[in-house]
XYZ file of C-alpha atoms in Angstrom:
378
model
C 16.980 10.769 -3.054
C 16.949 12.832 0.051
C 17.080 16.730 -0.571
C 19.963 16.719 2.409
C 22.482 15.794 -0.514
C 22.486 19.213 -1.655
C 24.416 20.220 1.747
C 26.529 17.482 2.607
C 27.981 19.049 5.819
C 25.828 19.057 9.110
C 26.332 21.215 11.762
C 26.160 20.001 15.266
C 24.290 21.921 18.226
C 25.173 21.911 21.997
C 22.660 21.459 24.801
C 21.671 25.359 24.303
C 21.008 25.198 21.024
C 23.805 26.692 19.709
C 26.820 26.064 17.267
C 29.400 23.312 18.880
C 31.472 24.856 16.249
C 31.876 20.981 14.481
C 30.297 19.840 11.236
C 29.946 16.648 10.567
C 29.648 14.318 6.977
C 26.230 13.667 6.069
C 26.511 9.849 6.231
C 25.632 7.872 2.273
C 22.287 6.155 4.115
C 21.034 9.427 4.014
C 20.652 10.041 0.612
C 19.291 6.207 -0.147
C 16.138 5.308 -1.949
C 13.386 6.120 0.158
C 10.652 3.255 -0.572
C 7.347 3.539 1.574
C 6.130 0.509 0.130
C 8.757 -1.816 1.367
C 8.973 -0.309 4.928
C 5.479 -0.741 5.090
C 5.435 -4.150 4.342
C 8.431 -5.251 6.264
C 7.194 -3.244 9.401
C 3.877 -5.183 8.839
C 5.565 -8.084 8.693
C 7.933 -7.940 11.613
C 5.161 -6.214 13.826
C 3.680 -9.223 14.001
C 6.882 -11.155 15.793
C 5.699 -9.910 19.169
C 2.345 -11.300 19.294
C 1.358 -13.565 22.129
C -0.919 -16.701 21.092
C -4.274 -16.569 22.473
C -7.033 -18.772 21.819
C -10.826 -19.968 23.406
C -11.446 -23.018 25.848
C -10.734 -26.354 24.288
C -14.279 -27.347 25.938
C -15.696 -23.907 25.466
C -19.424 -24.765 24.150
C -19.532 -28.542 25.154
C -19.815 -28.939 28.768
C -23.061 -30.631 28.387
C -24.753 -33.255 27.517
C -26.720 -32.994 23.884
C -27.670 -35.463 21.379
C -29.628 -34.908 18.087
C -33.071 -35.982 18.071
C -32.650 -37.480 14.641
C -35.135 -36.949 11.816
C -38.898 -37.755 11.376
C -39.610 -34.988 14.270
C -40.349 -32.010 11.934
C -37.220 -29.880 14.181
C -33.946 -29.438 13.021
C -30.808 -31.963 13.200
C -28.843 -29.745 15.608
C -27.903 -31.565 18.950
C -30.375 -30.977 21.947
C -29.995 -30.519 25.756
C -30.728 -34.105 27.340
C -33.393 -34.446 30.184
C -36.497 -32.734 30.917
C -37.619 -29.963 33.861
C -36.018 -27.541 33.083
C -36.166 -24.782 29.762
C -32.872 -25.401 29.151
C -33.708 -29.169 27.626
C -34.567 -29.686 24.700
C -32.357 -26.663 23.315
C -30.224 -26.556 20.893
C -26.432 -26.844 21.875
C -22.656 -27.271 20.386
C -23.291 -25.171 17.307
C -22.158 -21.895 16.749
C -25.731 -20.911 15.643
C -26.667 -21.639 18.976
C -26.804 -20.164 22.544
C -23.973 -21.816 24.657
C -22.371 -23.491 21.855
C -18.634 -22.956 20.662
C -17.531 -20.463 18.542
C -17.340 -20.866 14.522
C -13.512 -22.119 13.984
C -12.505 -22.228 17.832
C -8.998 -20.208 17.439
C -6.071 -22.690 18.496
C -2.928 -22.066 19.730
C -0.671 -23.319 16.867
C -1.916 -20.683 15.065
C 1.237 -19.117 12.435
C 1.908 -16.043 14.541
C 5.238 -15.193 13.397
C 6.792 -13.925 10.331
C 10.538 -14.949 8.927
C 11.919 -11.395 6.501
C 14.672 -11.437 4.820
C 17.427 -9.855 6.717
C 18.264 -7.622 3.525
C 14.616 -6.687 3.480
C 15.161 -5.541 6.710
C 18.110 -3.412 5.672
C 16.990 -1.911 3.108
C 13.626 -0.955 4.961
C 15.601 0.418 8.018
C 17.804 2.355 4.879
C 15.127 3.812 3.285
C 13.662 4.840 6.741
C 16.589 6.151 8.225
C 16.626 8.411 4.708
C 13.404 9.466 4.999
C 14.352 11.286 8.196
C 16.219 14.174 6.677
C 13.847 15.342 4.774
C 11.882 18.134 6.504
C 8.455 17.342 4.145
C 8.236 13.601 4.963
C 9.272 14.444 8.701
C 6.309 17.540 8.811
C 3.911 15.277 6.681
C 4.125 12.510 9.320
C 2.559 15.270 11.669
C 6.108 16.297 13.778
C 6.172 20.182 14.712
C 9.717 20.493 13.587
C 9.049 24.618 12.310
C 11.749 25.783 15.272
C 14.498 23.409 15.166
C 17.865 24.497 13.331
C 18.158 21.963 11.113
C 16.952 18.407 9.588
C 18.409 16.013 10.580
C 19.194 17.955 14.260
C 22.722 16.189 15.685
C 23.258 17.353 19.265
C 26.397 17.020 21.196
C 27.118 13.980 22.827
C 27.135 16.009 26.367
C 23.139 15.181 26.013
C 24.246 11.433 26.527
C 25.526 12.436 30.132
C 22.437 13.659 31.447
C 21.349 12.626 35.002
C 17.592 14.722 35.368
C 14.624 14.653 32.912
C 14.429 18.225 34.087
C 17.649 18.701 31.829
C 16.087 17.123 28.979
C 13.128 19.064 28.819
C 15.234 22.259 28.976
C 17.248 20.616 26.269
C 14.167 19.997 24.205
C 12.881 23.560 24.807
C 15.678 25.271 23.917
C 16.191 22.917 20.549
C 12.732 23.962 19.324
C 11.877 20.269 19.701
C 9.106 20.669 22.898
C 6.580 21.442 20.254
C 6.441 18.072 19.063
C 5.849 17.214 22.618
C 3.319 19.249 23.359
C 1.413 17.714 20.629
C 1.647 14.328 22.322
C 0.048 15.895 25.651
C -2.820 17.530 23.388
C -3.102 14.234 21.492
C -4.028 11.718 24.798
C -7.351 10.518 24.592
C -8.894 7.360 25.814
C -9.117 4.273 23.347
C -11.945 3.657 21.033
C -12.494 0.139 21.723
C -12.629 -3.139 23.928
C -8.643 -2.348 24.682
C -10.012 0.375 27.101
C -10.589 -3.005 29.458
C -7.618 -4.571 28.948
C -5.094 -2.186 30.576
C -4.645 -0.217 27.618
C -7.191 2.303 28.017
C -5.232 5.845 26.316
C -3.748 6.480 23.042
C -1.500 9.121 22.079
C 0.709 10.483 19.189
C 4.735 9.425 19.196
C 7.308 12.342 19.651
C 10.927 12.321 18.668
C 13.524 9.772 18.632
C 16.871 10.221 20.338
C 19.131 8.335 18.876
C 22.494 7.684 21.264
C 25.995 5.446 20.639
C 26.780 5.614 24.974
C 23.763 5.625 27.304
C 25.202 7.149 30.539
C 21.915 7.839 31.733
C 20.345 9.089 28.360
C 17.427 6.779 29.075
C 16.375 6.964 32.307
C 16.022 10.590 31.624
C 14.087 10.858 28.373
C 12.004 7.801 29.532
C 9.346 9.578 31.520
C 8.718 12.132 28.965
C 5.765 11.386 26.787
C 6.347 10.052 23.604
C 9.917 10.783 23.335
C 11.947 7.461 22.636
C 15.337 6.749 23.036
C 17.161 3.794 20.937
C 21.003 2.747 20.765
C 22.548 3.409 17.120
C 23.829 0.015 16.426
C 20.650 -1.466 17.548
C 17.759 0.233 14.928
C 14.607 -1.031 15.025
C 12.085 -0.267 11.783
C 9.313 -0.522 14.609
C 11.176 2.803 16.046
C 11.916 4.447 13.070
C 8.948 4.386 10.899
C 5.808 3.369 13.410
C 3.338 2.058 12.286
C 4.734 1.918 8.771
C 5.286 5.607 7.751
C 8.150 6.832 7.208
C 9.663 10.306 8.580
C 9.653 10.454 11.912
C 11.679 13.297 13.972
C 15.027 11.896 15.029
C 17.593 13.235 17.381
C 21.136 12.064 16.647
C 23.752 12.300 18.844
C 27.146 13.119 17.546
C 28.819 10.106 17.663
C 25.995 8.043 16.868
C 25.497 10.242 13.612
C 29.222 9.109 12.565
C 28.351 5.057 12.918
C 25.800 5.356 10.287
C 28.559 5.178 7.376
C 30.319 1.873 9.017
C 27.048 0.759 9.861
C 25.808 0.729 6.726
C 28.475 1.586 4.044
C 28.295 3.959 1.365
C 28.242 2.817 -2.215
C 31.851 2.339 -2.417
C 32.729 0.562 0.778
C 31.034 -2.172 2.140
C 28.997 -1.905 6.059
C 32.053 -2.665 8.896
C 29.455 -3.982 11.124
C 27.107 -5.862 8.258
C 29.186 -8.245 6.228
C 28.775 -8.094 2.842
C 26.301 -5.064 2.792
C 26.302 -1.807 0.656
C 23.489 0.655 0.380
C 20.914 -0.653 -2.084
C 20.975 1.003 -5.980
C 18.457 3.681 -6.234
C 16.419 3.110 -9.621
C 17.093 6.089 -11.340
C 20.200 7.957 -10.493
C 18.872 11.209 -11.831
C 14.970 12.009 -10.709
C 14.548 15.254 -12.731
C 12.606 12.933 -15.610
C 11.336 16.318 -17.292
C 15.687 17.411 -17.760
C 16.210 14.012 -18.876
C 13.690 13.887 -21.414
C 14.890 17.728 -22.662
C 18.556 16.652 -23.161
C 19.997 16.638 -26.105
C 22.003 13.076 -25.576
C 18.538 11.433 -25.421
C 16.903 13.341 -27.834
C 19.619 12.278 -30.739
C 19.209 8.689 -30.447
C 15.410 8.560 -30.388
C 13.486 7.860 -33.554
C 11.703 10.843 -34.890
C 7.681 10.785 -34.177
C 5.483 9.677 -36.324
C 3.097 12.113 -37.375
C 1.044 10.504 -39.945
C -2.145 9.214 -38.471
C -3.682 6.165 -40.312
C -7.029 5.529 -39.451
C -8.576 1.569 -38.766
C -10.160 0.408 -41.932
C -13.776 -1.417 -40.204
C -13.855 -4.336 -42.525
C -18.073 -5.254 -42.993
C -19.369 -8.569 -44.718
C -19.942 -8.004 -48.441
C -22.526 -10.308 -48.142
C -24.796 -8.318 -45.627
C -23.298 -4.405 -46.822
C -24.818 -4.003 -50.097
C -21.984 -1.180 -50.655
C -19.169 -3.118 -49.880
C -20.301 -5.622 -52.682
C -20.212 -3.045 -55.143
C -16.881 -2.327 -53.827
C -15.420 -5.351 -55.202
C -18.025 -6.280 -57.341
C -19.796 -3.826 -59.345
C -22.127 -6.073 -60.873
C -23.873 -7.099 -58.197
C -26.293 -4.417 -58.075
C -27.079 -5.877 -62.130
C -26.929 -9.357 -60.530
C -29.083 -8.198 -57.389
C -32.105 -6.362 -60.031
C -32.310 -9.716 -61.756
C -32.727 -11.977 -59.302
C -35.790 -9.114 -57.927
C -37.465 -9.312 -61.680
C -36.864 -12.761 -62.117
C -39.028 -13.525 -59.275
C -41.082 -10.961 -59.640
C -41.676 -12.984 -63.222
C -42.168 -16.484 -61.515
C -45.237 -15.663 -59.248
C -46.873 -13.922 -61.974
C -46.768 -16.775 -63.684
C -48.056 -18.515 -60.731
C -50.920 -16.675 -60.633
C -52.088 -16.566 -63.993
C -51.988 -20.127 -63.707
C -54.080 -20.712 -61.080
C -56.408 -18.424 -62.235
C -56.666 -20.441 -65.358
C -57.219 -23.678 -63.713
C -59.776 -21.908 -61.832
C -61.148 -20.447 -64.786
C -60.988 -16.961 -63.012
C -59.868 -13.875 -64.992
C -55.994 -13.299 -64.889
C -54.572 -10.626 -62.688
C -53.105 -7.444 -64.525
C -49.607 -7.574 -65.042
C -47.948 -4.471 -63.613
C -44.687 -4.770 -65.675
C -47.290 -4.982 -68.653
C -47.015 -0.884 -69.776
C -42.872 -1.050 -68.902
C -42.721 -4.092 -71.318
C -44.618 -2.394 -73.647
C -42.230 0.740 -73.867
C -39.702 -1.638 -73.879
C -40.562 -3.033 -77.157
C -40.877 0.333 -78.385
């Protein structure tokens, strides 16, 4: 939730930068869910509506004449250049591995360039971006120099919609505190990294603020040849405008009576949008986002099961069969049972060997249980 709910009245400044001596609601869009993950995804997607199709030469790589020389001639399968004279024949041609042949995947035309959103995908994204404006640490994290101005968001009076000079809107935008964030776009112009550099689109630069107007009586023609300061009509929003290139918080100008749309253009959460049948602001998901309070009150504390302090350790269950101790566990006989088995044997190749030393005619081996049994008898 934006911090603006705290102060729910605005106040609105004059082309000098000082009180018009109005206040205005903060309008309900304001203080909706702010969700960089779906504006980012819906700006991706609806980015990619003004694309242009582009593709390579049907015949690009083919104009000429090549046929494989089939195999049995210790070269590879790829066609070859007909004719002779010349170092171009006998080359390989039409593949992409080759020189002069196509392209892997020649790009076509009918390529899926455009992208169908859901229009309340769109809403909410243009919601949550519109919140994300008045809040001075999104707005200053997106890199605006917004330290001077009054307040966040700024509404102006609507005497800026009547200007006729850009020389009025840059003393407007001086005296608002707001020519910082345009002098950062002058610092910021560089030339392109890249191919685009030949293509007409050879600098780059950083975006400014957004004025936001409801009556263009020559709003745009003036703010139009400052550098990267945009101008847009309220009941016309575009995500592309208000959170480029997918982040949200970027420095907007309202006008006065373009600031007092937003509630019919969107609703509140107990009237429906005017302009946007059957639209309300979307639910945030937790009404309350102080989780540390909520976990400390006493309502939630009573109904929660008291913690279980008694730690029981995991038994590690072993194969009686291989653990000689766990046999003993549940047997205690075994060990008897084990000693047996050990003497019994022991028993059996004595007896072995005595008689094969007897067949042999050999002298018997000495018994080494001999003394033990002899104590025994004892």
């Amino acid at each position: 939730m934006s911090l603006a709910a705290a102060r729910p009245l605005i106040t609105v400044y004059d082309d000098k930068n000082a009180s018009a001596g109005t206040t205005v609601c903060l309008p309900a869009v304001f203080r909706a869910p702010v969700r960089p993950d779906i504006v980012s995804k819906i700006h991706n997607e609806i980015a990619k509506n003004k694309r242009q199709p582009y593709c390579v030469n049907v015949d690009a790589g083919h104009q000429t004449s090549a046929e494989s020389w089939g195999t049995g001639r210790a070269v590879a399968r790829i066609p070859r250049v007909r004719g002779g004279g010349t170092h171009r024949s006998g080359q390989g041609a039409f593949g992409n591995m080759c020189r002069g042949g196509r392209m892997f995947a020649p790009t076509k035309t009918w390529r899926r360039w455009h992208r169908k959103v859901n229009t309340a995908q769109k809403r909410y994204a243009i919601c949550s971006a519109i919140a994300a404006t008045g809040v001075p640490a999104l707005v200053m994290a997106k890199g605006h120099q917004i330290q001077g101005i009054s307040e966040v968001p700024l509404v102006v009076a609507d005497k800026v919609q009547a200007f006729s000079k850009t020389k009025e809107a840059v003393v407007f935008l001086r005296r608002n505190k707001a020519w910082a964030d345009v002098a950062k776009v002058y610092s910021t112009r560089r030339m392109r990294a890249g191919m685009g550099k030949l293509r007409n689109r050879r600098h780059v630069q950083k975006l400014g603020p957004l004025v936001i107007y409801d009556q263009d009586q020559g709003l745009t023609k003036v703010f139009r040849n400052i550098p990267g300061v945009d101008t847009i009509q309220v009941d016309n929003l575009n995500l592309l405008k208000l959170a480029p290139g997918g982040h949200v918080g970027r420095f907007c100008i309202w006008t006065e009576a373009a600031f007092k749309k937003l509630d019919g253009l969107y609703g509140t959460w107990r009237k429906a949008s005017s302009a946007k049948p059957g639209w309300n602001l979307p639910q945030p998901k937790m009404a309350n986002t102080d989780l540390s309070a909520l976990l400390k009150s006493e309502a939630i504390r009573k109904v929660l099961r008291a913690p279980n302090r008694k730690v029981k350790h995991a038994v590690v269950r072993t194969n009686p069969l291989k653990n000689i101790r766990r046999m003993l566990q549940l047997n205690p006989y075994a060990a008897v049972q084990k000693k047996n088995a050990e003497l019994i044997s022991a028993k059996n190749i004595r007896a072995k060997v005595a008689k094969i030393a007897k067949a042999s005619g050999k002298p018997a081996p000495v018994d080494p249980m001999a003394k033990r049994n002899a104590k025994v008898k004892k």
